[in-house]
């Protein structure tokens, strides 16, 4: 047996013995429109053994979402906050929803596209940026708050019990009545529902409000929620 044959047999054995590695989820991570600590954020995803990712950055990201082959990815994670969107870019979202791609939105993505009303129905809520209005949402950095799990059996939250996190809270945000709440908090400066899932067309959508910086990203409970949200959304 020559070296090449040995290598081939070894590769086949590895494939048979570790089928999980073959089932790695491929995700797209959309960023841009809001500053963040890139190094720590991607460190979180680098440590997710079961996930590999490709980053798409605004301003190109939205058109790329519409042209990239649907077969090449399982779900999209949004950690972006762009202000505007063109009609052509909206079509990318319609294509993802029609195809049933799982969409996971994190943190400040709740404030994206303030003027695009349909976006609220995709993500399931809205951080209202309008100033000096009773509808204005608020934020508070660096607070300790308790995250309560509504359903310990749900695929997004299974294995996670109520936990403390040091992160940013949003107050007076809008949460659409049709979403299924997954995460709650009783912090006085926060909206009560801080995580949910819902379906839009053929897609599973999950939103998780915490995740401002590494205090959240490096919280093991947060990481478990993000991983499970991706797996749940990708599973359709
Ligand atoms: Zn933030």
Short mmCIF file of C-alpha atoms and ligand atoms in Angstrom, two decimals:
data_model
loop_
_atom_site.label_atom_id
_atom_site.label_comp_id
_atom_site.label_asym_id
_atom_site.label_seq_id
_atom_site.Cartn_x
_atom_site.Cartn_y
_atom_site.Cartn_z
CA UNK A 1 0.00 0.00 0.00
CA UNK A 2 1.47 3.34 -0.94
CA UNK A 3 1.28 6.54 1.06
CA UNK A 4 -1.62 7.89 -0.97
CA UNK A 5 -3.73 4.77 -0.42
CA UNK A 6 -3.01 4.88 3.32
CA UNK A 7 -4.05 8.50 3.41
CA UNK A 8 -7.23 7.74 1.53
CA UNK A 9 -8.18 4.92 3.90
CA UNK A 10 -7.42 7.13 6.89
CA UNK A 11 -9.65 9.89 5.50
CA UNK A 12 -12.51 7.45 4.98
CA UNK A 13 -12.09 6.11 8.53
CA UNK A 14 -12.14 9.62 9.98
CA UNK A 15 -15.28 10.37 7.99
CA UNK A 16 -16.98 7.20 9.29
CA UNK A 17 -15.87 7.64 12.90
CA UNK A 18 -16.65 11.36 13.14
CA UNK A 19 -19.78 11.92 11.09
CA UNK A 20 -20.57 15.00 13.19
CA UNK A 21 -17.72 16.86 11.56
CA UNK A 22 -19.35 16.25 8.20
CA UNK A 23 -22.59 17.74 9.48
CA UNK A 24 -21.05 21.03 10.53
CA UNK A 25 -23.49 23.87 10.03
CA UNK A 26 -22.39 26.52 7.58
CA UNK A 27 -23.65 29.94 8.48
CA UNK A 28 -23.36 33.46 7.17
CA UNK A 29 -22.72 36.21 9.70
CA UNK A 30 -23.87 39.64 8.58
CA UNK A 31 -22.11 42.63 10.16
CA UNK A 32 -21.90 46.37 9.65
CA UNK A 33 -23.72 49.52 10.65
CA UNK A 34 -22.66 49.36 14.31
CA UNK A 35 -19.20 49.15 15.88
CA UNK A 36 -18.20 46.08 17.86
CA UNK A 37 -15.13 44.30 19.20
CA UNK A 38 -14.53 42.07 16.18
CA UNK A 39 -11.80 39.98 17.75
CA UNK A 40 -13.85 38.81 20.73
CA UNK A 41 -17.07 38.42 18.75
CA UNK A 42 -15.52 36.08 16.21
CA UNK A 43 -13.61 34.28 18.95
CA UNK A 44 -17.01 33.11 20.20
CA UNK A 45 -17.86 31.64 16.79
CA UNK A 46 -14.35 30.21 16.33
CA UNK A 47 -14.95 28.17 19.49
CA UNK A 48 -18.22 26.67 18.19
CA UNK A 49 -16.96 23.28 16.98
CA UNK A 50 -20.19 22.48 15.19
CA UNK A 51 -20.38 25.69 13.18
CA UNK A 52 -18.31 27.22 10.41
CA UNK A 53 -19.01 30.72 9.18
CA UNK A 54 -18.48 33.25 6.45
CA UNK A 55 -18.81 36.93 7.22
CA UNK A 56 -20.76 39.23 4.92
CA UNK A 57 -20.23 42.94 5.58
CA UNK A 58 -22.43 45.88 4.72
CA UNK A 59 -22.76 47.71 2.41
CA UNK A 60 -22.29 44.68 0.13
CA UNK A 61 -23.92 42.11 2.45
CA UNK A 62 -27.56 42.51 1.45
CA UNK A 63 -26.99 42.04 -2.27
CA UNK A 64 -24.62 39.16 -1.55
CA UNK A 65 -27.38 37.50 0.50
CA UNK A 66 -29.51 37.47 -2.63
CA UNK A 67 -26.87 36.05 -4.96
CA UNK A 68 -25.01 33.50 -2.84
CA UNK A 69 -26.10 29.93 -3.59
CA UNK A 70 -28.76 28.77 -1.11
CA UNK A 71 -27.11 25.35 -0.98
CA UNK A 72 -23.92 26.74 0.53
CA UNK A 73 -25.31 27.79 3.92
CA UNK A 74 -27.77 26.57 6.56
CA UNK A 75 -28.66 29.77 8.41
CA UNK A 76 -27.83 33.45 8.68
CA UNK A 77 -26.84 35.28 11.87
CA UNK A 78 -27.35 39.04 11.87
CA UNK A 79 -25.17 41.22 14.06
CA UNK A 80 -25.70 44.32 11.97
CA UNK A 81 -27.55 47.61 12.18
CA UNK A 82 -27.82 49.31 8.80
CA UNK A 83 -30.05 52.36 8.49
CA UNK A 84 -31.41 52.01 4.96
CA UNK A 85 -32.21 49.28 2.47
CA UNK A 86 -32.90 49.41 -1.27
CA UNK A 87 -35.74 47.60 -3.04
CA UNK A 88 -33.22 45.21 -4.63
CA UNK A 89 -31.75 44.42 -1.21
CA UNK A 90 -35.21 43.72 0.24
CA UNK A 91 -35.57 41.02 -2.41
CA UNK A 92 -32.66 39.16 -0.80
CA UNK A 93 -34.69 38.87 2.40
CA UNK A 94 -37.77 37.72 0.50
CA UNK A 95 -35.66 35.05 -1.19
CA UNK A 96 -34.31 33.80 2.16
CA UNK A 97 -37.81 33.65 3.65
CA UNK A 98 -39.24 31.85 0.64
CA UNK A 99 -36.40 29.31 0.77
CA UNK A 100 -37.00 28.78 4.51
CA UNK A 101 -33.49 29.75 5.58
CA UNK A 102 -33.15 30.08 9.34
CA UNK A 103 -32.45 33.60 10.52
CA UNK A 104 -30.95 34.43 13.92
CA UNK A 105 -30.86 38.08 14.93
CA UNK A 106 -28.69 39.29 17.78
CA UNK A 107 -28.69 42.40 19.91
CA UNK A 108 -28.60 45.70 17.95
CA UNK A 109 -30.06 44.13 14.80
CA UNK A 110 -33.39 45.00 16.47
CA UNK A 111 -32.70 48.64 15.50
CA UNK A 112 -31.96 47.99 11.80
CA UNK A 113 -33.94 49.61 8.96
CA UNK A 114 -36.03 52.06 10.99
CA UNK A 115 -38.00 53.08 7.88
CA UNK A 116 -38.62 49.58 6.47
CA UNK A 117 -41.86 48.49 8.17
CA UNK A 118 -41.70 44.92 6.93
CA UNK A 119 -38.43 44.34 8.78
CA UNK A 120 -40.29 44.42 12.09
CA UNK A 121 -42.42 41.49 10.93
CA UNK A 122 -39.29 39.54 9.95
CA UNK A 123 -37.33 39.98 13.19
CA UNK A 124 -40.44 40.03 15.39
CA UNK A 125 -40.03 43.40 17.09
CA UNK A 126 -38.39 46.79 16.93
CA UNK A 127 -36.02 49.07 18.79
CA UNK A 128 -37.59 52.49 18.10
CA UNK A 129 -34.96 55.13 17.43
CA UNK A 130 -37.32 58.08 17.04
CA UNK A 131 -36.39 60.78 19.55
CA UNK A 132 -38.58 62.43 22.18
CA UNK A 133 -41.54 60.21 21.56
CA UNK A 134 -43.42 57.98 24.00
CA UNK A 135 -42.46 55.14 21.64
CA UNK A 136 -38.70 55.80 21.92
CA UNK A 137 -36.70 52.80 23.05
CA UNK A 138 -33.85 53.17 25.54
CA UNK A 139 -30.59 51.40 26.30
CA UNK A 140 -28.42 50.97 29.34
CA UNK A 141 -24.92 49.52 29.14
CA UNK A 142 -23.15 47.40 31.75
CA UNK A 143 -25.95 46.09 33.90
CA UNK A 144 -26.32 42.79 35.67
CA UNK A 145 -29.62 41.18 34.95
CA UNK A 146 -31.31 37.85 35.29
CA UNK A 147 -32.36 35.94 32.17
CA UNK A 148 -35.35 33.69 32.72
CA UNK A 149 -36.03 30.73 30.47
CA UNK A 150 -39.71 30.35 29.55
CA UNK A 151 -39.52 26.75 28.34
CA UNK A 152 -36.57 24.54 29.34
CA UNK A 153 -37.67 21.97 26.75
CA UNK A 154 -37.55 24.28 23.74
CA UNK A 155 -34.66 23.42 21.37
CA UNK A 156 -33.23 26.96 21.69
CA UNK A 157 -33.18 26.93 25.50
CA UNK A 158 -32.84 23.24 26.42
CA UNK A 159 -30.14 22.62 29.01
CA UNK A 160 -30.07 26.28 30.01
CA UNK A 161 -31.48 27.35 33.36
CA UNK A 162 -32.14 30.93 34.52
CA UNK A 163 -28.84 32.80 34.64
CA UNK A 164 -27.20 36.17 35.32
CA UNK A 165 -25.53 38.16 32.60
CA UNK A 166 -23.58 41.45 32.52
CA UNK A 167 -24.68 43.12 29.33
CA UNK A 168 -26.77 45.92 27.84
CA UNK A 169 -30.54 46.14 28.29
CA UNK A 170 -33.06 47.78 25.97
CA UNK A 171 -36.19 49.38 27.36
CA UNK A 172 -39.52 50.19 25.74
CA UNK A 173 -38.85 48.05 22.70
CA UNK A 174 -41.72 46.69 20.65
CA UNK A 175 -42.31 42.94 20.64
CA UNK A 176 -44.91 41.64 18.21
CA UNK A 177 -47.73 39.73 19.94
CA UNK A 178 -47.39 36.72 17.64
CA UNK A 179 -43.84 35.79 18.69
CA UNK A 180 -43.19 32.98 21.16
CA UNK A 181 -41.20 34.41 24.10
CA UNK A 182 -38.14 32.34 25.02
CA UNK A 183 -36.20 34.69 27.32
CA UNK A 184 -37.53 37.11 29.92
CA UNK A 185 -36.05 39.50 32.43
CA UNK A 186 -37.43 41.53 35.30
CA UNK A 187 -34.74 44.22 35.12
CA UNK A 188 -36.61 47.54 35.54
CA UNK A 189 -34.82 49.23 32.63
CA UNK A 190 -35.52 46.38 30.22
CA UNK A 191 -38.43 45.24 28.15
CA UNK A 192 -39.71 42.05 29.76
CA UNK A 193 -39.36 39.80 26.69
CA UNK A 194 -35.71 39.69 25.60
CA UNK A 195 -35.66 36.64 23.35
CA UNK A 196 -38.20 34.94 21.10
CA UNK A 197 -38.86 32.75 18.11
CA UNK A 198 -41.43 32.93 15.38
CA UNK A 199 -42.03 31.84 11.82
CA UNK A 200 -42.10 34.10 8.82
CA UNK A 201 -43.10 32.46 5.55
CA UNK A 202 -40.96 29.30 5.56
CA UNK A 203 -38.21 30.50 7.89
CA UNK A 204 -37.62 29.98 11.56
CA UNK A 205 -36.55 33.23 13.17
CA UNK A 206 -34.90 33.67 16.56
CA UNK A 207 -34.02 36.96 18.25
CA UNK A 208 -31.71 37.21 21.28
CA UNK A 209 -31.41 40.69 22.80
CA UNK A 210 -28.19 40.45 24.87
CA UNK A 211 -24.77 40.44 23.17
CA UNK A 212 -23.30 43.94 23.36
CA UNK A 213 -19.73 42.85 24.03
CA UNK A 214 -17.54 40.04 25.34
CA UNK A 215 -19.18 40.13 28.77
CA UNK A 216 -22.20 38.62 27.04
CA UNK A 217 -20.43 36.68 24.28
CA UNK A 218 -18.18 34.86 26.73
CA UNK A 219 -21.03 33.92 29.05
CA UNK A 220 -21.38 30.12 28.61
CA UNK A 221 -25.18 30.33 28.82
CA UNK A 222 -25.26 32.98 26.12
CA UNK A 223 -23.03 30.84 23.90
CA UNK A 224 -25.29 27.86 24.37
CA UNK A 225 -28.32 29.92 23.43
CA UNK A 226 -26.67 31.25 20.28
CA UNK A 227 -25.51 27.78 19.20
CA UNK A 228 -28.91 26.23 19.83
CA UNK A 229 -30.70 29.11 18.13
CA UNK A 230 -28.59 28.54 15.01
CA UNK A 231 -29.22 24.78 15.04
CA UNK A 232 -32.95 25.30 15.59
CA UNK A 233 -33.28 27.91 12.85
CA UNK A 234 -31.22 25.82 10.43
CA UNK A 235 -33.38 22.73 11.05
CA UNK A 236 -36.55 24.42 9.64
ZN1 LIG B 1 -25.10 47.30 22.23
#
